[in-house]
Short mmCIF file of C-alpha atoms in Angstrom, two decimals:
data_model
loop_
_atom_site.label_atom_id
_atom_site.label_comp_id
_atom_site.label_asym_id
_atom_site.label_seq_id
_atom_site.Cartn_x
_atom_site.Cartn_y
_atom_site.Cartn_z
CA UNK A 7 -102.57 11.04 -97.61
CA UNK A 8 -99.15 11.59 -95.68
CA UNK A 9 -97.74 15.28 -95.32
CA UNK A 10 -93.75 14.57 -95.61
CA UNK A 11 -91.15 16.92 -94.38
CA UNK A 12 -88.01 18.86 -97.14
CA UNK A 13 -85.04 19.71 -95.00
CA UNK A 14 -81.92 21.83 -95.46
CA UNK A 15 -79.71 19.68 -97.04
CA UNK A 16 -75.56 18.87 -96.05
CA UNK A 17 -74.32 20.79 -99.51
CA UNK A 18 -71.11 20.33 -98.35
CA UNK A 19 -68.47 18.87 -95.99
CA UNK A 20 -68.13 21.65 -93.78
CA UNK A 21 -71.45 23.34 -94.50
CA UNK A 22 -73.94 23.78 -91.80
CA UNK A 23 -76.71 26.29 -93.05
CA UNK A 24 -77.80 27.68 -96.25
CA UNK A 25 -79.43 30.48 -97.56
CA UNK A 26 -82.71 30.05 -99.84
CA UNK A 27 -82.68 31.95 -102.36
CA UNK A 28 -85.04 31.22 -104.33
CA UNK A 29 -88.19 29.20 -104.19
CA UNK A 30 -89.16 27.13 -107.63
CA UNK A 31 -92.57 26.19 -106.35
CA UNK A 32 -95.64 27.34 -104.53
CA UNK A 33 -98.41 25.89 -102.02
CA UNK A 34 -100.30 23.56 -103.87
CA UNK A 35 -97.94 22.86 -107.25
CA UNK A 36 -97.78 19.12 -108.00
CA UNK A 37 -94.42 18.12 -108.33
CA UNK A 38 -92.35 14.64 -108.92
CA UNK A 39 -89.48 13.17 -107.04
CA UNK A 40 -85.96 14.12 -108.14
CA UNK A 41 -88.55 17.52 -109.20
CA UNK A 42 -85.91 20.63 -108.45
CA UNK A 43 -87.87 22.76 -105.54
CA UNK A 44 -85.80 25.69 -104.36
CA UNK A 45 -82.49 27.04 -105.39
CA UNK A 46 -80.18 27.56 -102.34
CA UNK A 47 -76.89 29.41 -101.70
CA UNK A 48 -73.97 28.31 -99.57
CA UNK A 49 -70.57 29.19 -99.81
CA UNK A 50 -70.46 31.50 -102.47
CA UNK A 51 -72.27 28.59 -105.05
CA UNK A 52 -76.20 28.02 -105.94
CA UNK A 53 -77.42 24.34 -106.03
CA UNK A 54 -80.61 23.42 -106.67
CA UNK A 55 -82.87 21.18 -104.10
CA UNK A 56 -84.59 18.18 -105.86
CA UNK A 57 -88.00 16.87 -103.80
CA UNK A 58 -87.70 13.50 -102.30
CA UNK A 59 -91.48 12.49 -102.64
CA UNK A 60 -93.94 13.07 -105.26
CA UNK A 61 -96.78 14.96 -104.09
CA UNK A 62 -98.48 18.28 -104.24
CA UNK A 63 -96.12 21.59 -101.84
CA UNK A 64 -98.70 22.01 -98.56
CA UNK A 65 -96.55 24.68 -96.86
CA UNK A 66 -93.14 26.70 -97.36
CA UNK A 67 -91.43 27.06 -94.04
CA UNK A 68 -88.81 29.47 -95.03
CA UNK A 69 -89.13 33.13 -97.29
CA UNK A 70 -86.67 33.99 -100.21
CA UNK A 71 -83.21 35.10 -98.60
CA UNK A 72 -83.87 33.32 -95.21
CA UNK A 73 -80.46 31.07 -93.77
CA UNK A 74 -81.54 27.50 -92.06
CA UNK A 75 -79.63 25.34 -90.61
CA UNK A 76 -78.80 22.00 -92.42
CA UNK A 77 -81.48 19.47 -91.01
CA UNK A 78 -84.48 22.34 -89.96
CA UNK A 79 -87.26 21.73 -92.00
CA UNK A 80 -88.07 24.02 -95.54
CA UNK A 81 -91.31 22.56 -96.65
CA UNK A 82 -94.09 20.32 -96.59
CA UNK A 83 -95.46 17.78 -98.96
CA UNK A 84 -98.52 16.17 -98.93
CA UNK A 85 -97.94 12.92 -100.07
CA UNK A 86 -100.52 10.29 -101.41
CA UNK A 87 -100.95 6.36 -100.46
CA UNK A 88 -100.29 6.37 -96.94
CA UNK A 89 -102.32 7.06 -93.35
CA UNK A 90 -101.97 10.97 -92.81
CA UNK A 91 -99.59 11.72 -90.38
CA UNK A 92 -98.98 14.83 -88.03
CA UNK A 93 -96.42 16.84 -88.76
CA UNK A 94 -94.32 18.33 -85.69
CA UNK A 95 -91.47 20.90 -85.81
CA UNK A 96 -88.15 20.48 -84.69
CA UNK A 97 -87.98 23.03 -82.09
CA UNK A 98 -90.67 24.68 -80.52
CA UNK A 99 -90.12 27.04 -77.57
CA UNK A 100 -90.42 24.56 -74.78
CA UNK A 101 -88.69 22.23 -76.58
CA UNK A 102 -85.27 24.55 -76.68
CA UNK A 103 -85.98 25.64 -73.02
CA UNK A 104 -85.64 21.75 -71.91
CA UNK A 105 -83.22 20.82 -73.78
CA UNK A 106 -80.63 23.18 -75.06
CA UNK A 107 -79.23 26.48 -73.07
CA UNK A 108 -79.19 29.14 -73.29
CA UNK A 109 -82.44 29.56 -75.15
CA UNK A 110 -83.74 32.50 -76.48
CA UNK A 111 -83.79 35.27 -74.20
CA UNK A 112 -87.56 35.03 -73.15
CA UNK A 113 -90.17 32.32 -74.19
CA UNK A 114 -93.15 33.52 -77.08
CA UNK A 115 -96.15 34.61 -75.72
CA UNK A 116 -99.12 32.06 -76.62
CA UNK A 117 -100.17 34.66 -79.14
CA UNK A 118 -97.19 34.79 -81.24
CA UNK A 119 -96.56 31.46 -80.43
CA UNK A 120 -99.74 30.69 -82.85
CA UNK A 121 -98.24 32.62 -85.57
CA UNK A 122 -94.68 31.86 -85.33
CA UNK A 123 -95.89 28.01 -84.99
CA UNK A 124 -93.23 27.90 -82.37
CA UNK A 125 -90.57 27.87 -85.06
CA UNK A 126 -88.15 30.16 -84.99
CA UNK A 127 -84.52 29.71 -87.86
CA UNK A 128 -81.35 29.56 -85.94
CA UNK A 129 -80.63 33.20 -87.16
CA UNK A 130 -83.39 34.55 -85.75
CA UNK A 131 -82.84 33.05 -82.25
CA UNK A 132 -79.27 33.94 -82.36
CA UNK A 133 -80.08 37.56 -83.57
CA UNK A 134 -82.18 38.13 -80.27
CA UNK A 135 -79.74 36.56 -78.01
CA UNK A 136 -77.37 38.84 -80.05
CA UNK A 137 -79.53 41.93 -79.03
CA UNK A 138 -82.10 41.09 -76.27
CA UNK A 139 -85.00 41.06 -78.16
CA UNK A 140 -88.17 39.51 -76.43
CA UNK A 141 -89.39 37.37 -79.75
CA UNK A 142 -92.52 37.32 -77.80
CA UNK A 143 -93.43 40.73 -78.59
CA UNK A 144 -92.10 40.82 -82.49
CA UNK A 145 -94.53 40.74 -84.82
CA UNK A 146 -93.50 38.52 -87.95
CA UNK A 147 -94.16 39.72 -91.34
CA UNK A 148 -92.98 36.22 -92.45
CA UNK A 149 -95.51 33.75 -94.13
CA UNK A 150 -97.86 32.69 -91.67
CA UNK A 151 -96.87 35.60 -89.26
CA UNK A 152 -93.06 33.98 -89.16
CA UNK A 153 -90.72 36.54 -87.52
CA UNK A 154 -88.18 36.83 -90.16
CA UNK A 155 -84.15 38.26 -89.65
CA UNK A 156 -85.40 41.27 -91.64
CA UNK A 157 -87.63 41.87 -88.77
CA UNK A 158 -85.12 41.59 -86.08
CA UNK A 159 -82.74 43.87 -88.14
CA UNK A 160 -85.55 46.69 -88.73
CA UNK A 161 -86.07 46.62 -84.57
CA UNK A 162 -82.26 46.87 -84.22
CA UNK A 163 -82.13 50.00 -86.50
CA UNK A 164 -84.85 51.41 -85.34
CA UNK A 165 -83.76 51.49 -81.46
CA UNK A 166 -86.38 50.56 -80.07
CA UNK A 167 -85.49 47.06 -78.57
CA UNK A 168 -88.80 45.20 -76.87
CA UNK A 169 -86.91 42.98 -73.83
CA UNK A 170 -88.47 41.18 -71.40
CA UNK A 171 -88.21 43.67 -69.42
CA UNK A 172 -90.71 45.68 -71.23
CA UNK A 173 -93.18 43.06 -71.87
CA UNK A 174 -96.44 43.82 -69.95
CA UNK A 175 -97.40 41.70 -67.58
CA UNK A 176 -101.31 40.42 -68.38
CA UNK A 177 -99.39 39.09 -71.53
CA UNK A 178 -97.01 36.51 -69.39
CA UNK A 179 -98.06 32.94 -70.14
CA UNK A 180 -99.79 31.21 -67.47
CA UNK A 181 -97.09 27.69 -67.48
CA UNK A 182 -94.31 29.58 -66.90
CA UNK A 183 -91.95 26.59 -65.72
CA UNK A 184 -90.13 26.82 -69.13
CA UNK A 185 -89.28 30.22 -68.92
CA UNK A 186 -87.97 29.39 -64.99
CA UNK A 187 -85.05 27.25 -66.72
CA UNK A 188 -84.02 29.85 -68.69
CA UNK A 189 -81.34 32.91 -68.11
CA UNK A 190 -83.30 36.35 -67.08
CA UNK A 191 -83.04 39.34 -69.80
CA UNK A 192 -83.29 42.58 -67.83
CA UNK A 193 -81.33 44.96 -70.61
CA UNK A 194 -80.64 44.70 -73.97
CA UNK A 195 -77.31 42.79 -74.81
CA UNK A 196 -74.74 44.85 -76.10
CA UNK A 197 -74.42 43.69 -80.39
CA UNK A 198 -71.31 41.56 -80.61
CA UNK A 199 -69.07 43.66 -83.13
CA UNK A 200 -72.64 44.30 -84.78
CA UNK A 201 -71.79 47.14 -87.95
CA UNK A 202 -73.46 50.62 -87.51
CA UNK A 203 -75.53 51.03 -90.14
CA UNK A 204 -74.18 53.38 -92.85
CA UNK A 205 -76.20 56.23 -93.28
CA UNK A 206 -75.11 57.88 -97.27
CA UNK A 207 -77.17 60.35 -98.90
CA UNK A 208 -78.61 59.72 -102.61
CA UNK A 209 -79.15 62.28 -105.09
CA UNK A 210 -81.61 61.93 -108.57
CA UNK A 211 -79.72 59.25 -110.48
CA UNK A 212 -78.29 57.21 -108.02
CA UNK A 213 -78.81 53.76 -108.17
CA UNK A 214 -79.65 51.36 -104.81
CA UNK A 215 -78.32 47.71 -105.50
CA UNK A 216 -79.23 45.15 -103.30
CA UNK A 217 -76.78 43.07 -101.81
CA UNK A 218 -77.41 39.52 -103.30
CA UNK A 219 -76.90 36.19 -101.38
CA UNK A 220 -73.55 35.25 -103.43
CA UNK A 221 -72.35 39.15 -102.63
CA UNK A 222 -72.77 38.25 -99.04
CA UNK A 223 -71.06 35.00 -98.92
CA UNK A 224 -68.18 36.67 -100.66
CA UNK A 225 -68.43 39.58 -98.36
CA UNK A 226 -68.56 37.34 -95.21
CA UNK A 227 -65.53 34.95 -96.42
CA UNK A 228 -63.53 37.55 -97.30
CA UNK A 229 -63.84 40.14 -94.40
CA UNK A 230 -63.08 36.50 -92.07
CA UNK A 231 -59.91 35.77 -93.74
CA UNK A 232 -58.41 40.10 -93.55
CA UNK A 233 -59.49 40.29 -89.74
CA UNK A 234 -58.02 36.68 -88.83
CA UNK A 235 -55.17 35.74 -90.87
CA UNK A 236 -52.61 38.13 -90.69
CA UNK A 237 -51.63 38.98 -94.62
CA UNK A 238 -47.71 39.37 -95.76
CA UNK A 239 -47.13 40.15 -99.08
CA UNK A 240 -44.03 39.16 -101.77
CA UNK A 241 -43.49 39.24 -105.67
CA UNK A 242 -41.50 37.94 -108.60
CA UNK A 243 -40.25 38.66 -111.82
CA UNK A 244 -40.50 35.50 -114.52
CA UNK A 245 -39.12 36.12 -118.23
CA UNK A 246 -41.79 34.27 -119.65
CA UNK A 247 -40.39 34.48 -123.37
CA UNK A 248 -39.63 30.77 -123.94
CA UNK A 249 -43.10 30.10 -122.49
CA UNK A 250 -45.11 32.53 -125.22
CA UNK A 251 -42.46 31.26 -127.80
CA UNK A 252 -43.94 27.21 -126.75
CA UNK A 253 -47.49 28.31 -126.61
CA UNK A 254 -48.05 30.07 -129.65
CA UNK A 255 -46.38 28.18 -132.25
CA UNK A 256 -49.00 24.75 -130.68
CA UNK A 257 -52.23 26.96 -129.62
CA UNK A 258 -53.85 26.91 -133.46
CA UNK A 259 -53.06 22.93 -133.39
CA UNK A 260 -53.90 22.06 -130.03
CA UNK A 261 -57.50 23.98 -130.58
CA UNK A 262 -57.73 22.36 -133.55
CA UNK A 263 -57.43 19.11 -132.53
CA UNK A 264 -58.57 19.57 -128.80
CA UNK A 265 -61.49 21.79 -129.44
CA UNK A 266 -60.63 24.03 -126.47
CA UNK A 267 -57.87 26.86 -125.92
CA UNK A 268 -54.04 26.22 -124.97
CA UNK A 269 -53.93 28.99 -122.30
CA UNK A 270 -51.00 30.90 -120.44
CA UNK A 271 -53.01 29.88 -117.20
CA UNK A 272 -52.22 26.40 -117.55
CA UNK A 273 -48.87 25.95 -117.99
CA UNK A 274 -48.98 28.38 -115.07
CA UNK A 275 -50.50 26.14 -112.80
CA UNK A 276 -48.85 23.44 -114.07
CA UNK A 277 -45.82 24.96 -112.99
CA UNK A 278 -46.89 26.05 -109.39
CA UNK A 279 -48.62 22.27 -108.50
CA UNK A 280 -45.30 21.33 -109.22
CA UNK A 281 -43.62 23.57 -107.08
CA UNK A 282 -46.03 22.85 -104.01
CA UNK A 283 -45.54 19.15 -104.98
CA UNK A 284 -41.44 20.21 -103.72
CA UNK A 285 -42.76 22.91 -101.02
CA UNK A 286 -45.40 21.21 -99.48
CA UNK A 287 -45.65 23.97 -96.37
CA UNK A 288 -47.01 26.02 -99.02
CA UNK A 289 -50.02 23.60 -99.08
CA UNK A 290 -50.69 24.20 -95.73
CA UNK A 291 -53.83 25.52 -93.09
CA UNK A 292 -53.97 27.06 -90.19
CA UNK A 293 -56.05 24.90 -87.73
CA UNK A 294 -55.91 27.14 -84.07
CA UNK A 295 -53.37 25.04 -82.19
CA UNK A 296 -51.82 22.82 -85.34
CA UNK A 297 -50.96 23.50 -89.36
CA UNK A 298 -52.76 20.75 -91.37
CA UNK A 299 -50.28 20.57 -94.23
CA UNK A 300 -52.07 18.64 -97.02
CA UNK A 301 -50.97 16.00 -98.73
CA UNK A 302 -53.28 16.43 -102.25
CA UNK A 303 -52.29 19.37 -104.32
CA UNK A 304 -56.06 20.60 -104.81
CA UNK A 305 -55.76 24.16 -106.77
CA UNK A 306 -58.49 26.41 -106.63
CA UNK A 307 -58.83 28.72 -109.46
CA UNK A 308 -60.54 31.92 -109.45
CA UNK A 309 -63.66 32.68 -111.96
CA UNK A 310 -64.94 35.54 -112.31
CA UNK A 311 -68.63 36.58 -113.32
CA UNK A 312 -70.33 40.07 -113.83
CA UNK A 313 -71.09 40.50 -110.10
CA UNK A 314 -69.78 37.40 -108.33
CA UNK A 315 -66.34 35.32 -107.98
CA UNK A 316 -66.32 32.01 -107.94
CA UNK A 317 -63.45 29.28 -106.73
CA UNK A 318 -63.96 25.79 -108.42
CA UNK A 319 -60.91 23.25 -107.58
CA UNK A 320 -58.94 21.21 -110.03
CA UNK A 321 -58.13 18.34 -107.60
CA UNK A 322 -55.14 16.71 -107.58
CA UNK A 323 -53.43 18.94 -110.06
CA UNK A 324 -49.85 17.80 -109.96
CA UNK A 325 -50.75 14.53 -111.79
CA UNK A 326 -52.37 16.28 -114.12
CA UNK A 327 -50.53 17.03 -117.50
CA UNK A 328 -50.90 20.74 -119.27
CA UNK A 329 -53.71 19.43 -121.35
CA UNK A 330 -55.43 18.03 -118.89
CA UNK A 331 -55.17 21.20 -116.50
CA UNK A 332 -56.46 23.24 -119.78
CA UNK A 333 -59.37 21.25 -120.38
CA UNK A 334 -60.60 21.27 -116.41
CA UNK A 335 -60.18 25.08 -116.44
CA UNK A 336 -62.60 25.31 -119.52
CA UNK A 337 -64.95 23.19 -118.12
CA UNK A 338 -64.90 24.62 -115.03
CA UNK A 339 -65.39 28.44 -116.20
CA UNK A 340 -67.91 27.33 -118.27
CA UNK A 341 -70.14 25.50 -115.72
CA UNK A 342 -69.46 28.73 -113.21
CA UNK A 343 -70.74 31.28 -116.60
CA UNK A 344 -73.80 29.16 -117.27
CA UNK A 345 -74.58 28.33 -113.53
CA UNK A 346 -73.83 24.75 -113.19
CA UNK A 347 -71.06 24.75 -111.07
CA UNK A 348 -71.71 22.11 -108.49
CA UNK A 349 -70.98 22.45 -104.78
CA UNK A 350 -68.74 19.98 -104.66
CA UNK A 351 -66.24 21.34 -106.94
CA UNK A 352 -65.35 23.59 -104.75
CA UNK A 353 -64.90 21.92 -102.14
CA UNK A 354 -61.30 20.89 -101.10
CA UNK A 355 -59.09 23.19 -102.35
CA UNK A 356 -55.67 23.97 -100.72
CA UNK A 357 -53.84 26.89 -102.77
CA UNK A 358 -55.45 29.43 -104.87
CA UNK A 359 -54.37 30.52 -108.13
CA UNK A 360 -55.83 34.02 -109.78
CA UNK A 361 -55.68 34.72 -113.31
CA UNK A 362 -55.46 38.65 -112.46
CA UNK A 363 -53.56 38.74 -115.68
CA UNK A 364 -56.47 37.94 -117.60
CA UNK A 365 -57.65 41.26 -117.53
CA UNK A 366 -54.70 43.51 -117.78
CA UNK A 367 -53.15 43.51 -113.99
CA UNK A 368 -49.52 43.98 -113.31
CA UNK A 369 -49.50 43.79 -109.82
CA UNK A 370 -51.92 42.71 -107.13
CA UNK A 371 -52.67 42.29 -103.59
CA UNK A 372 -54.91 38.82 -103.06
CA UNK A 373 -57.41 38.39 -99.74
CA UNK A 374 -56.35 34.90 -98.83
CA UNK A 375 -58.84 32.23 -99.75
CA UNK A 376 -59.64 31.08 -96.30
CA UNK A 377 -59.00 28.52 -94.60
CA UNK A 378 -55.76 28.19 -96.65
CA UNK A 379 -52.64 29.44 -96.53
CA UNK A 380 -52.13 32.03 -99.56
CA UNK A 381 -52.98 32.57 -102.55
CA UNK A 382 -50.89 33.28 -105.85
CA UNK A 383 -51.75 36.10 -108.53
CA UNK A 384 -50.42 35.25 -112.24
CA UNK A 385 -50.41 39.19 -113.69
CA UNK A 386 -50.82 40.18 -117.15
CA UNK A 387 -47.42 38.94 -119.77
CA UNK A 388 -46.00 42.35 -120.85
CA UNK A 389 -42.85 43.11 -123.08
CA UNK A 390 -40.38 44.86 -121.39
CA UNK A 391 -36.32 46.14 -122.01
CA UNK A 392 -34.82 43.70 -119.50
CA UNK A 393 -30.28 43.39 -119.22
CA UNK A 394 -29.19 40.43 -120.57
CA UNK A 395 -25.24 40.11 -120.24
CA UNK A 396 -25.32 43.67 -120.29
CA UNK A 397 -27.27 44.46 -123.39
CA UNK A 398 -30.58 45.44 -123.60
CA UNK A 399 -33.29 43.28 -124.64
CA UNK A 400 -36.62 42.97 -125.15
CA UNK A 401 -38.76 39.93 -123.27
CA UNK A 402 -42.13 38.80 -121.96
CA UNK A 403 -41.87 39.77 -118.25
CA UNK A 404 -44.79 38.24 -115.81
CA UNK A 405 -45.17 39.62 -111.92
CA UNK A 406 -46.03 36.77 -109.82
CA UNK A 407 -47.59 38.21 -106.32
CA UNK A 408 -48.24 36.23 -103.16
CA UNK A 409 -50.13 36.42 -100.39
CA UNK A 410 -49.37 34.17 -97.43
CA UNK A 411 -50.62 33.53 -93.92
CA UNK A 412 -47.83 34.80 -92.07
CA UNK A 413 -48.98 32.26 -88.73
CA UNK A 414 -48.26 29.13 -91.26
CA UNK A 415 -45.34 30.47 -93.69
CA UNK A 416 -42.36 32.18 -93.74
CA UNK A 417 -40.68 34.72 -96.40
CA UNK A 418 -38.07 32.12 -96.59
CA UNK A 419 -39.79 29.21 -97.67
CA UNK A 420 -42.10 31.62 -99.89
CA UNK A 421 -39.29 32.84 -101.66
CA UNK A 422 -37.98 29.51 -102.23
CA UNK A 423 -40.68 28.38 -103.26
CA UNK A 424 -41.80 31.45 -105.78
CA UNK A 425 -38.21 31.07 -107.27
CA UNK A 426 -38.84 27.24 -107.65
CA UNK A 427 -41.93 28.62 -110.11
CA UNK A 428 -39.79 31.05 -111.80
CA UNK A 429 -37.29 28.37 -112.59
CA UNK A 430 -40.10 26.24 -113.93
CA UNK A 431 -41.82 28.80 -115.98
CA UNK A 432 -38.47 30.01 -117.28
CA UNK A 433 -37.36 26.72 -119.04
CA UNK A 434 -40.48 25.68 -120.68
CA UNK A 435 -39.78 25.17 -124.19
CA UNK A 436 -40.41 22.77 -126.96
CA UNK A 437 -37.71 20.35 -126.00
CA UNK A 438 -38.42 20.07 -122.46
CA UNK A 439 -41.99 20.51 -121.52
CA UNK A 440 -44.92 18.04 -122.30
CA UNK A 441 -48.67 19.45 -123.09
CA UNK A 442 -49.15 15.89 -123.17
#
């Protein structure tokens, strides 16, 4: 028998942890290769982790909810038809001591070095650098006496900090050349733009929801992109009347012979890959001291579920007819409403295009889907009396509102731009605009 090591997977280009957030097995469950083990969160999407080996689960290394970094070991598997093997962790407390500064503030005593198992996540250690917390003196309520992030944060609440300061002394290790290499804790760090807590009263009916995984990943991705890109704002009016004219006299046709719905959305984003196709600043991030401005038109499209939001990416969307565009979006909605939305489709996107309209919205504000450089909000089609060569007329009026990274673009080239869309959506008609 062999005992194999599971370890975070890469889920992404630019991943580097991920959150488990759910385990599908349990110490001592038998399960096959390619066998789905745990269901993990990263970037605002749930994949599942298939085991590598076939074998029966000897030990979870990680609790529901806890973040790892890609490569730090999850599980064990005890694996038959080979010589037993020892398995070693990553990183024990020497280990970072020798070989990476600064470690964490002060080395584990011996006796919660034994129930730790010298392993300690990358949140954990940066939460007690973070705070000055002496892991030494934490006791984990983890599996296996593990000291958990939920531990760290109940200390941190609670105010009372254990530093090495505090530590007695009979409980100092006796090799102490380790803890000579590393930097001296002799007061609690100050939290680095660490929330307060918010204390709010409940009354009889009120209802605590915990924060899920996906809520946080939204949370965290959007706060990032208010506090560092700075947001500008601009709108336009579109008479979309040809447009409605186009689509409903082929929608009953097209579904009939497509087996999927001829929405407003995609003629919408037809039009717009277009126009970043002729604007490509628009396509554009902000990389510190350079703009990347991308040459694949890669539009994200928002998706909305009960309690989540989700961003899948039609990739190269300007080669891409209207019927093509339509059929991506349905597939795509549809994989993020049953849950089988892979990572990887939503990875790469450039520009982000909501369908606020979809449930009523005139007029909108977007948070910037960072790292890019705005994001574009197709409102709800409404009639309205518009002057046409002075007369009054009813039409199909649609607000188009942008948001836009005002360190990458300009109003000038954002106007240009919107008014390139307008233009677009304003001539599509029967005679001069392929679904096809």
């Amino acid at each position: 028998m062999a005992i194999e090591q599971m370890t975070m997977p890469q889920l992404g280009e630019s991943v580097t942890e991920g959150t488990i957030s759910k385990w599908l097995v349990a110490p001592g469950d038998h399960v096959n290769k390619y066998d789905p083990i745990a269901e993990v969160m990263t970037d605002k999407v749930n994949a599942e982790i298939p085991s590598s080996f076939t074998g029966v689960i000897k030990e979870l290394l990680a609790e529901d909810d806890q973040t790892l970094a890609v490569g730090e070991i999850i599980c064990t598997i005890e694996v038959a038809g080979a010589e037993a093997v020892q398995v070693t962790t990553p990183t024990t407390a020497t280990d970072a001591a020798k070989t990476e500064a600064p470690a964490a503030p002060s080395a584990p005593s011996a006796e919660a070095g034994s129930l730790n198992n010298g392993r300690f996540s990358p949140a954990v250690l940066k939460l007690s650098q973070e705070n000055g917390i002496d892991l030494s003196q934490v006791k984990g309520t983890g599996a296996g006496g593990r000291v958990t992030r939920k531990d760290l944060q109940s200390i941190i609440e609670s105010g009372n900090i254990p530093t090495a300061a505090s530590a007695p002394v009979a409980q100092a290790p006796q090799a102490a050349a380790p803890v000579a290499q590393q930097a001296p804790v002799s007061a609690p760090a100050a939290p680095k733009a660490k929330p307060e807590p918010i204390n709010i009263s409940t009354a009889v009916g009120d209802k605590e929801i915990p924060v899920s995984g996906v809520r946080k990943a939204i949370a965290t991705n959007m706060l990032r992109s208010k506090h560092e890109a700075p947001h500008a704002w601009t709108m336009i009016e579109v008479d979309a009347t040809n447009l409605v004219k186009y689509r409903d006299s082929e929608k009953a046709g097209f579904k009939k012979n497509e087996g999927y719905n001829l929405t407003y959305f995609a003629f919408f984003v037809k039009a717009i890959a277009q126009a970043l196709k002729e604007y490509p600043q628009i396509n554009s991030m902000w990389a510190g001291d350079k703009i990347i401005q991308k040459k694949d038109i890669n539009i994200s499209i928002a998706v909305a579920t009960d309690d989540a939001l989700f961003v899948p990416v039609i990739k190269n969307a300007d080669e891409k007819t209207i019927k093509g565009i339509a059929r991506e979006i349905t597939e795509l909605a549809g994989k993020v409403r049953t849950g089988k939305l892979k990572s990887e489709e939503m990875q790469g996107g450039t520009f982000t295009v909501n369908n606020t309209g979809s449930f009523g919205s005139i007029q909108s504000q977007g948070i910037i889907n960072f790292p890019q450089a705005a994001i574009l909000q197709v409102e709800s089609i409404v009639k309205r009396p518009v002057i046409i060569d002075g007369m009054i007329a009813v039409r199909d009026m649609v607000n188009l509102c942008m948001s836009l990274d005002h360190r990458v673009l300009d109003g000038l080239v954002c106007g240009k731009f919107l008014g390139r869309v307008k233009e677009i959506i304003e001539n599509m008609s029967k005679e001069n605009t392929s679904i096809y």
